Coordinates of C-alpha atoms and ligand atoms in Angstrom, one line a residue:
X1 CA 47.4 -10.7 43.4
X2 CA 48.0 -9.8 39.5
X3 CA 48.9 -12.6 37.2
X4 CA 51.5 -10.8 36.6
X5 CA 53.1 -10.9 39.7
X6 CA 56.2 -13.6 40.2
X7 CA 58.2 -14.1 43.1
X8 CA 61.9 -13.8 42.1
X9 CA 64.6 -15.3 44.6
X10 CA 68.0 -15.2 44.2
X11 CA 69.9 -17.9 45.8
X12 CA 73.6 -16.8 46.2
X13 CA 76.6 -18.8 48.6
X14 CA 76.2 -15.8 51.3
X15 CA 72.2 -14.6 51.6
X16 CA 69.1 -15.9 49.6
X17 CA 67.3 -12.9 49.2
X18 CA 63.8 -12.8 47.3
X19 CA 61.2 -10.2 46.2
X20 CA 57.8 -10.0 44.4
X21 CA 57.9 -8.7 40.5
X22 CA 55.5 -7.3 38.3
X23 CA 56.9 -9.1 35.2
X24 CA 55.3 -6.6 32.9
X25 CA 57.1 -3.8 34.3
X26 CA 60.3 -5.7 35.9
X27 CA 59.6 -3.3 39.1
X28 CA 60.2 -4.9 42.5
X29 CA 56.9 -4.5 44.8
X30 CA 57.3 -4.0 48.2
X31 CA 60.5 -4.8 50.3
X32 CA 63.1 -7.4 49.7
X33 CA 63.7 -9.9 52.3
X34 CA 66.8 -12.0 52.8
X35 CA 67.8 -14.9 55.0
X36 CA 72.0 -16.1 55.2
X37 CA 72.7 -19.1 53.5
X38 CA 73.0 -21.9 55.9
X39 CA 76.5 -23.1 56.4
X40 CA 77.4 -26.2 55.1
X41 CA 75.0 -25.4 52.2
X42 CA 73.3 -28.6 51.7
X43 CA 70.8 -28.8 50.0
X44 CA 68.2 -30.1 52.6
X45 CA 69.1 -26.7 55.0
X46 CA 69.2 -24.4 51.2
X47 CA 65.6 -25.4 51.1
X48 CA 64.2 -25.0 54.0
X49 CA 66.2 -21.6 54.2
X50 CA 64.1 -20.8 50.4
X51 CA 60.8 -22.1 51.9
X52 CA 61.4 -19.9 54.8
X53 CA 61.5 -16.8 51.8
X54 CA 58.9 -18.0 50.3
X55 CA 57.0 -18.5 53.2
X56 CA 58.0 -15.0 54.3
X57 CA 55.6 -13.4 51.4
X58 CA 52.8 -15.7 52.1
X59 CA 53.2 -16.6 48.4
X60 CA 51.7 -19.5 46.6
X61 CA 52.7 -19.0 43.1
X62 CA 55.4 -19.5 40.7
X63 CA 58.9 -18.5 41.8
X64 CA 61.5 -17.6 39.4
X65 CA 64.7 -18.6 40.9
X66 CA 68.4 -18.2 40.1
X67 CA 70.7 -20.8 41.1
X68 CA 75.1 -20.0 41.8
X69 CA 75.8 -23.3 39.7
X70 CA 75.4 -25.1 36.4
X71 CA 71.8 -25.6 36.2
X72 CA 71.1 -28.3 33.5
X73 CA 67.3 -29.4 32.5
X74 CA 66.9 -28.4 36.2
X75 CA 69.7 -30.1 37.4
X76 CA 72.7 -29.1 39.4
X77 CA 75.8 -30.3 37.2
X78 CA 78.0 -28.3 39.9
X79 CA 78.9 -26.8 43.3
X80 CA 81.8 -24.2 43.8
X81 CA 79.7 -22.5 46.4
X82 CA 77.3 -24.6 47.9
X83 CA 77.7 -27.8 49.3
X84 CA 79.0 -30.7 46.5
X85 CA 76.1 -33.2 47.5
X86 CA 73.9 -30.7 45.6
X87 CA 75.6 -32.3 42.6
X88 CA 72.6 -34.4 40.1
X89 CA 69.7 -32.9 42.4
X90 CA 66.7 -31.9 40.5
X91 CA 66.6 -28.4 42.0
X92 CA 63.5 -27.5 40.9
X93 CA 61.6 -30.3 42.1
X94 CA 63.1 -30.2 45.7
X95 CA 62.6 -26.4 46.1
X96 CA 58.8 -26.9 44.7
X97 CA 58.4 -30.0 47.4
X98 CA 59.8 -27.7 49.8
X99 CA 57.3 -24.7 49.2
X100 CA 54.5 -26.1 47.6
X101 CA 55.1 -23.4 44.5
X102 CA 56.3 -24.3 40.8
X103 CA 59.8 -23.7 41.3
X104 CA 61.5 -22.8 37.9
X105 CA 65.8 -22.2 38.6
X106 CA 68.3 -20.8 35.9
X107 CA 71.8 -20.1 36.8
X108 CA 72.5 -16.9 38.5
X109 CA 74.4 -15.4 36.4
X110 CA 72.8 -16.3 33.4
X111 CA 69.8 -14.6 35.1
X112 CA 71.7 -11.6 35.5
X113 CA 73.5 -11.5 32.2
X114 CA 69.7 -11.8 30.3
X115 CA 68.2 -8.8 32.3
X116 CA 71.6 -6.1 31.6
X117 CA 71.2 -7.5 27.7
X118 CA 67.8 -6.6 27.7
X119 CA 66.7 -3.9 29.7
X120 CA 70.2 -2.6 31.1
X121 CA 73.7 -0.9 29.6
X122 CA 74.1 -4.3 27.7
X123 CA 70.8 -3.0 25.7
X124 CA 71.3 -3.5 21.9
X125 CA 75.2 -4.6 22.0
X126 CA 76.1 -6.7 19.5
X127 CA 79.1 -9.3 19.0
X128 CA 80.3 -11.0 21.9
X129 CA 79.7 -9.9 25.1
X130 CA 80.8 -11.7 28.5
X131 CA 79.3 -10.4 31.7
X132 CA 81.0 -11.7 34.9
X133 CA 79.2 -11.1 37.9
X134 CA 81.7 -10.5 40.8
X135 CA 80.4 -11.9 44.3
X136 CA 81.0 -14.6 46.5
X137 CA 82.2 -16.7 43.3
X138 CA 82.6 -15.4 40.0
X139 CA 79.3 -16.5 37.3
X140 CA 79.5 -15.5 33.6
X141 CA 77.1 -15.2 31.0
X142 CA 78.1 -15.1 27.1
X143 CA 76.4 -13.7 24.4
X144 CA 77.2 -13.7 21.1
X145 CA 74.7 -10.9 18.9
X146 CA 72.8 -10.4 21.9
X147 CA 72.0 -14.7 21.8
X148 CA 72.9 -16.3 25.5
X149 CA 75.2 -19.5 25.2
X150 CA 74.4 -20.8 28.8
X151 CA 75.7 -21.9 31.6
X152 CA 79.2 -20.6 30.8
X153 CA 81.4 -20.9 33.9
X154 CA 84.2 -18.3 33.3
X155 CA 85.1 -18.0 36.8
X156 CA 86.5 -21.8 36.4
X157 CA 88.8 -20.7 34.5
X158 CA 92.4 -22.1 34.9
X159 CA 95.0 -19.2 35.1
X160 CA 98.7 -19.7 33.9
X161 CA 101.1 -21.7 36.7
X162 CA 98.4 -22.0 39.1
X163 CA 96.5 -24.7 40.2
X164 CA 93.2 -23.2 41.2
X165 CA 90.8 -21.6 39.2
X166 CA 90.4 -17.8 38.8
X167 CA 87.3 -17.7 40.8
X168 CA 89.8 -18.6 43.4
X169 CA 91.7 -15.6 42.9
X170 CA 89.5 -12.8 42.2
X171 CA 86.4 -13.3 43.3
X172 CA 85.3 -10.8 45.9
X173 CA 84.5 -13.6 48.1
X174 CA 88.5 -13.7 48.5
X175 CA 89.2 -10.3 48.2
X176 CA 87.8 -9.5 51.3
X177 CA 89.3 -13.0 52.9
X178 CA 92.3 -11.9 52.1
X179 CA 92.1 -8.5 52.8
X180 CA 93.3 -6.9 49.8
X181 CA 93.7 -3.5 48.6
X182 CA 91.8 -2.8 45.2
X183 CA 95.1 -2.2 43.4
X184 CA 96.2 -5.9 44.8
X185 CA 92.7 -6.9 43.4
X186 CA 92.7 -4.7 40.3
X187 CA 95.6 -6.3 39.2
X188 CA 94.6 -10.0 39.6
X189 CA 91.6 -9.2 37.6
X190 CA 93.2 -7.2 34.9
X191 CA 95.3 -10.7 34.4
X192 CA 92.1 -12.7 34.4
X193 CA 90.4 -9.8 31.9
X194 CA 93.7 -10.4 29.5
X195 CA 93.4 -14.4 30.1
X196 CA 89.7 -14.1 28.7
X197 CA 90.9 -12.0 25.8
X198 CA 93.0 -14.6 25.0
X199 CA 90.7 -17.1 24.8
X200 CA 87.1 -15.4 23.6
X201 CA 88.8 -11.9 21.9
X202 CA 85.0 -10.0 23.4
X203 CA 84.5 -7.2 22.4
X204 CA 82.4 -5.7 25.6
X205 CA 82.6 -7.4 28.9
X206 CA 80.1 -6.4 31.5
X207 CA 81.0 -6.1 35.3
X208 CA 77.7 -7.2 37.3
X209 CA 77.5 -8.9 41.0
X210 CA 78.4 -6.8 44.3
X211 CA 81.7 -5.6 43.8
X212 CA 80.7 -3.5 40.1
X213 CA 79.4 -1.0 42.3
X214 CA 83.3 0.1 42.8
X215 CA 84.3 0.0 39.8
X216 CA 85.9 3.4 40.0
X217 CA 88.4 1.9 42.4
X218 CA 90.0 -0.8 40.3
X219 CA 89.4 0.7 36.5
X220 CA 92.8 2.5 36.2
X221 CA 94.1 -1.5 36.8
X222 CA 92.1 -2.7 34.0
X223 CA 94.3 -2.4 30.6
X224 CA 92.3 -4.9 28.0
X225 CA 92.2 -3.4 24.7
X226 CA 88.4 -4.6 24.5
X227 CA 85.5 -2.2 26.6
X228 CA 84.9 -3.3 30.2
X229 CA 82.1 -1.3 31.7
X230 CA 79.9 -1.7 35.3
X231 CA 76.2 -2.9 35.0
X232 CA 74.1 -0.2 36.7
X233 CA 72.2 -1.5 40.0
X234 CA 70.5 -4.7 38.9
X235 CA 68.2 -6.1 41.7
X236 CA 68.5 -10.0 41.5
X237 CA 65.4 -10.4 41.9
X238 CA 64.1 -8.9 38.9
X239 CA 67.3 -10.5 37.1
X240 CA 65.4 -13.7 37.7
X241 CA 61.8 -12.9 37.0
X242 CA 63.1 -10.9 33.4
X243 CA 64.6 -14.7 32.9
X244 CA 61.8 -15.9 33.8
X245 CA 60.0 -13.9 31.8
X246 CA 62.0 -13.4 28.5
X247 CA 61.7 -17.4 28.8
X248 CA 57.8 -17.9 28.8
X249 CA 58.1 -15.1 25.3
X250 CA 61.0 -15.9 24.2
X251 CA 62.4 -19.6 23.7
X252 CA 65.8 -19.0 22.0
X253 CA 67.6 -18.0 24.5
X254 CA 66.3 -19.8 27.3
X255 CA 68.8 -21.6 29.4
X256 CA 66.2 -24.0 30.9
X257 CA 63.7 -25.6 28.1
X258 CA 61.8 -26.9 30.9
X259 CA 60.8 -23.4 32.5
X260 CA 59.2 -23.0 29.0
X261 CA 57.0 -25.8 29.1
X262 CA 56.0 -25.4 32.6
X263 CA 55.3 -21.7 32.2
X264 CA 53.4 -22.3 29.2
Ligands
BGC313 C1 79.4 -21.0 40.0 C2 78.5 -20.3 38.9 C3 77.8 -19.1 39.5 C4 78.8 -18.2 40.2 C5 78.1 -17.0 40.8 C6 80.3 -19.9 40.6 O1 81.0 -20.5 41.7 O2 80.2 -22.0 39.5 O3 77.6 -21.2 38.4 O4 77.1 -18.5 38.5 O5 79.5 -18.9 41.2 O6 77.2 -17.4 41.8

C-alpha cells in the first residue's frame, strides 16, 4: 500500500463508517464500510465496533479518526452522544490498543469544518465563519480568517427560556424523533441561526452533516442577515484524513498537537 494511503473513520452516535484515502489527492479508494454504533455507546463496545472497521480493511496503519465530542490532547472532555463514561478516556490510546494501529482522533466536526475551508465552498473565505454540521447532534467548527479555534460546541448552546441546549432542538437527530415537517424545523433553526448572530455576528455560516443535503427544503425559513450556504457532499472520511493531513503540514491550525508529533 502507498505511504500515502490513511484509513479515515468517522465515528458518529448512529454508524461508524470508515474508508481508505489517498491523502495526496483526498480521493476515497475503494468502498466505504459502516458498522451501527453500539447502543449504550460505551466506550469498551465503540472500540471493538472501530476495530471491527478497521479490521474490515485488513489495515495496519495509521487511522485518522474523527471523534462526536470535545477531543482535548486526545482526551474526551464530553459526551452528548455517546455514552458519559467516555468522559477523561484517552481516546486515542484505547482505539490504538484496540486495533493495533496509531490511532490519531480530532473532533468530528472540526474534521469536517477543516476539509470545506480547504478544499470545499468554504475555500478562500475570510472573517468568521461557523460551520455546523447537522446529524445526530449538532458539532461546530469556527474560523476566524480561514484559522480554526477548536473544539467549539455550538450545538450546546443555551436557547432563550429553555432549559436544554439547541442541539436538543434542532438537531436532525430530533427532527426525525419528532416527526417534524421542515417548516416546523426550519423555523427552530432559523431561531438558533439568529441566536448565533447574536453572539458571534459571522459573516458566512456553513451547513455540513446529513441534513445539508436538503437545504432547499428549509432555506425560505432561514432569515439571518449574514450568508448561510450548504457544504457540497463531503465524505467523512476524507474530512478526517484532510485533518489528518493538513495537521502533519500544517501545525496552526491543528486541533490535536499530539497528532503532529506522532505523525511526524
Ligand atoms: C458533540 C460535538 C460533536 C457533534 C456532532 C455533539 O453532541 O458535543 O462534539 O461535534 O455532536 O457529532
Amino acid at each position: 500500500m502507498k505511504e500515502s494511503i490513511i484509513l479515515g473513520v468517522d465515528i458518529g452516535g448512529s454508524g461508524i463508517k470508515g474508508g481508505l484515502i489517498d491523502i495526496t489527492t483526498g480521493q476515497m479508494i475503494g468502498e466505504r464500510f459502516r458498522l451501527e454504533t453500539p447502543q449504550p455507546a460505551t466506550p469498551e463496545a465503540m472500540a471493538q465496533t472501530f476495530a471491527a472497521v478497521v479490521a474490515h480493511f485488513e489495515w495496519k496503519g495509521a487511522v485518522g479518526a474523527g471523534f462526536p465530542a470535545i477531543v482535548h490532547n486526545g482526551v474526551a472532555m464530553s459526551a452528548s452522544n455517546i455514552h458519559e463514561t467516555w468522559i477523561g478516556i484517552q481516546i486515542e490510546r484505547l482505539l490504538s490498543e484496540a486495533t493495533g494501529c496509531k490511532v490519531h482522533v480530532v473532533n468530528d466536526a472540526d474534521a469536517a469544518g477543516i476539509a470545506i475551508m480547504r478544499y470545499g465552498i468554504g475555500k478562500g473565505e475570510k472573517g468568521v465563519v461557523v460551520v455546523l454540521t447537522i446529524g445526530t447532534g449538532i458539532g461546530s467548527a469556527m474560523f476566524v480568517d480561514g484559522q480554526l479555534v477548536p473544539n467549539t460546541e455550538f450545538g450546546h448552546l443555551y436557547m432563550r427560556n429553555k432549559k436544554e441546549v439547541a442541539e436538543k432542538q434542532i438537531s436532525g437527530g430530533v427532527r426525525k424523533a419528532q416527526g417534524l415537517s421542515w417548516q416546523s424545523w426550519g423555523k427552530r433553526f432559523n431561531k438558533y441561526l439568529h441566536h448565533l448572530d447574536r453572539l458571534l455576528s459571522p459573516d458566512l455560516v456553513i451547513l455540513g452533516g446529513g441534513d445539508s443535503k436538503y437545504f432547499d427544503q428549509y432555506e425560505k425559513y432561514i432569515n439571518v442577515d449574514y450568508i448561510v450556504k450548504p457544504a457540497t457532499y463531503l465524505n467523512k472520511a476524507g474530512a478526517v484524513s484532510t485533518a489528518f493531513m493538513l495537521g502533519k503540514q500544517n501545525r496552526e491550525i491543528l486541533p490535536n498537537d499530539s497528532l503532529v508529533e506522532k505523525m511526524a
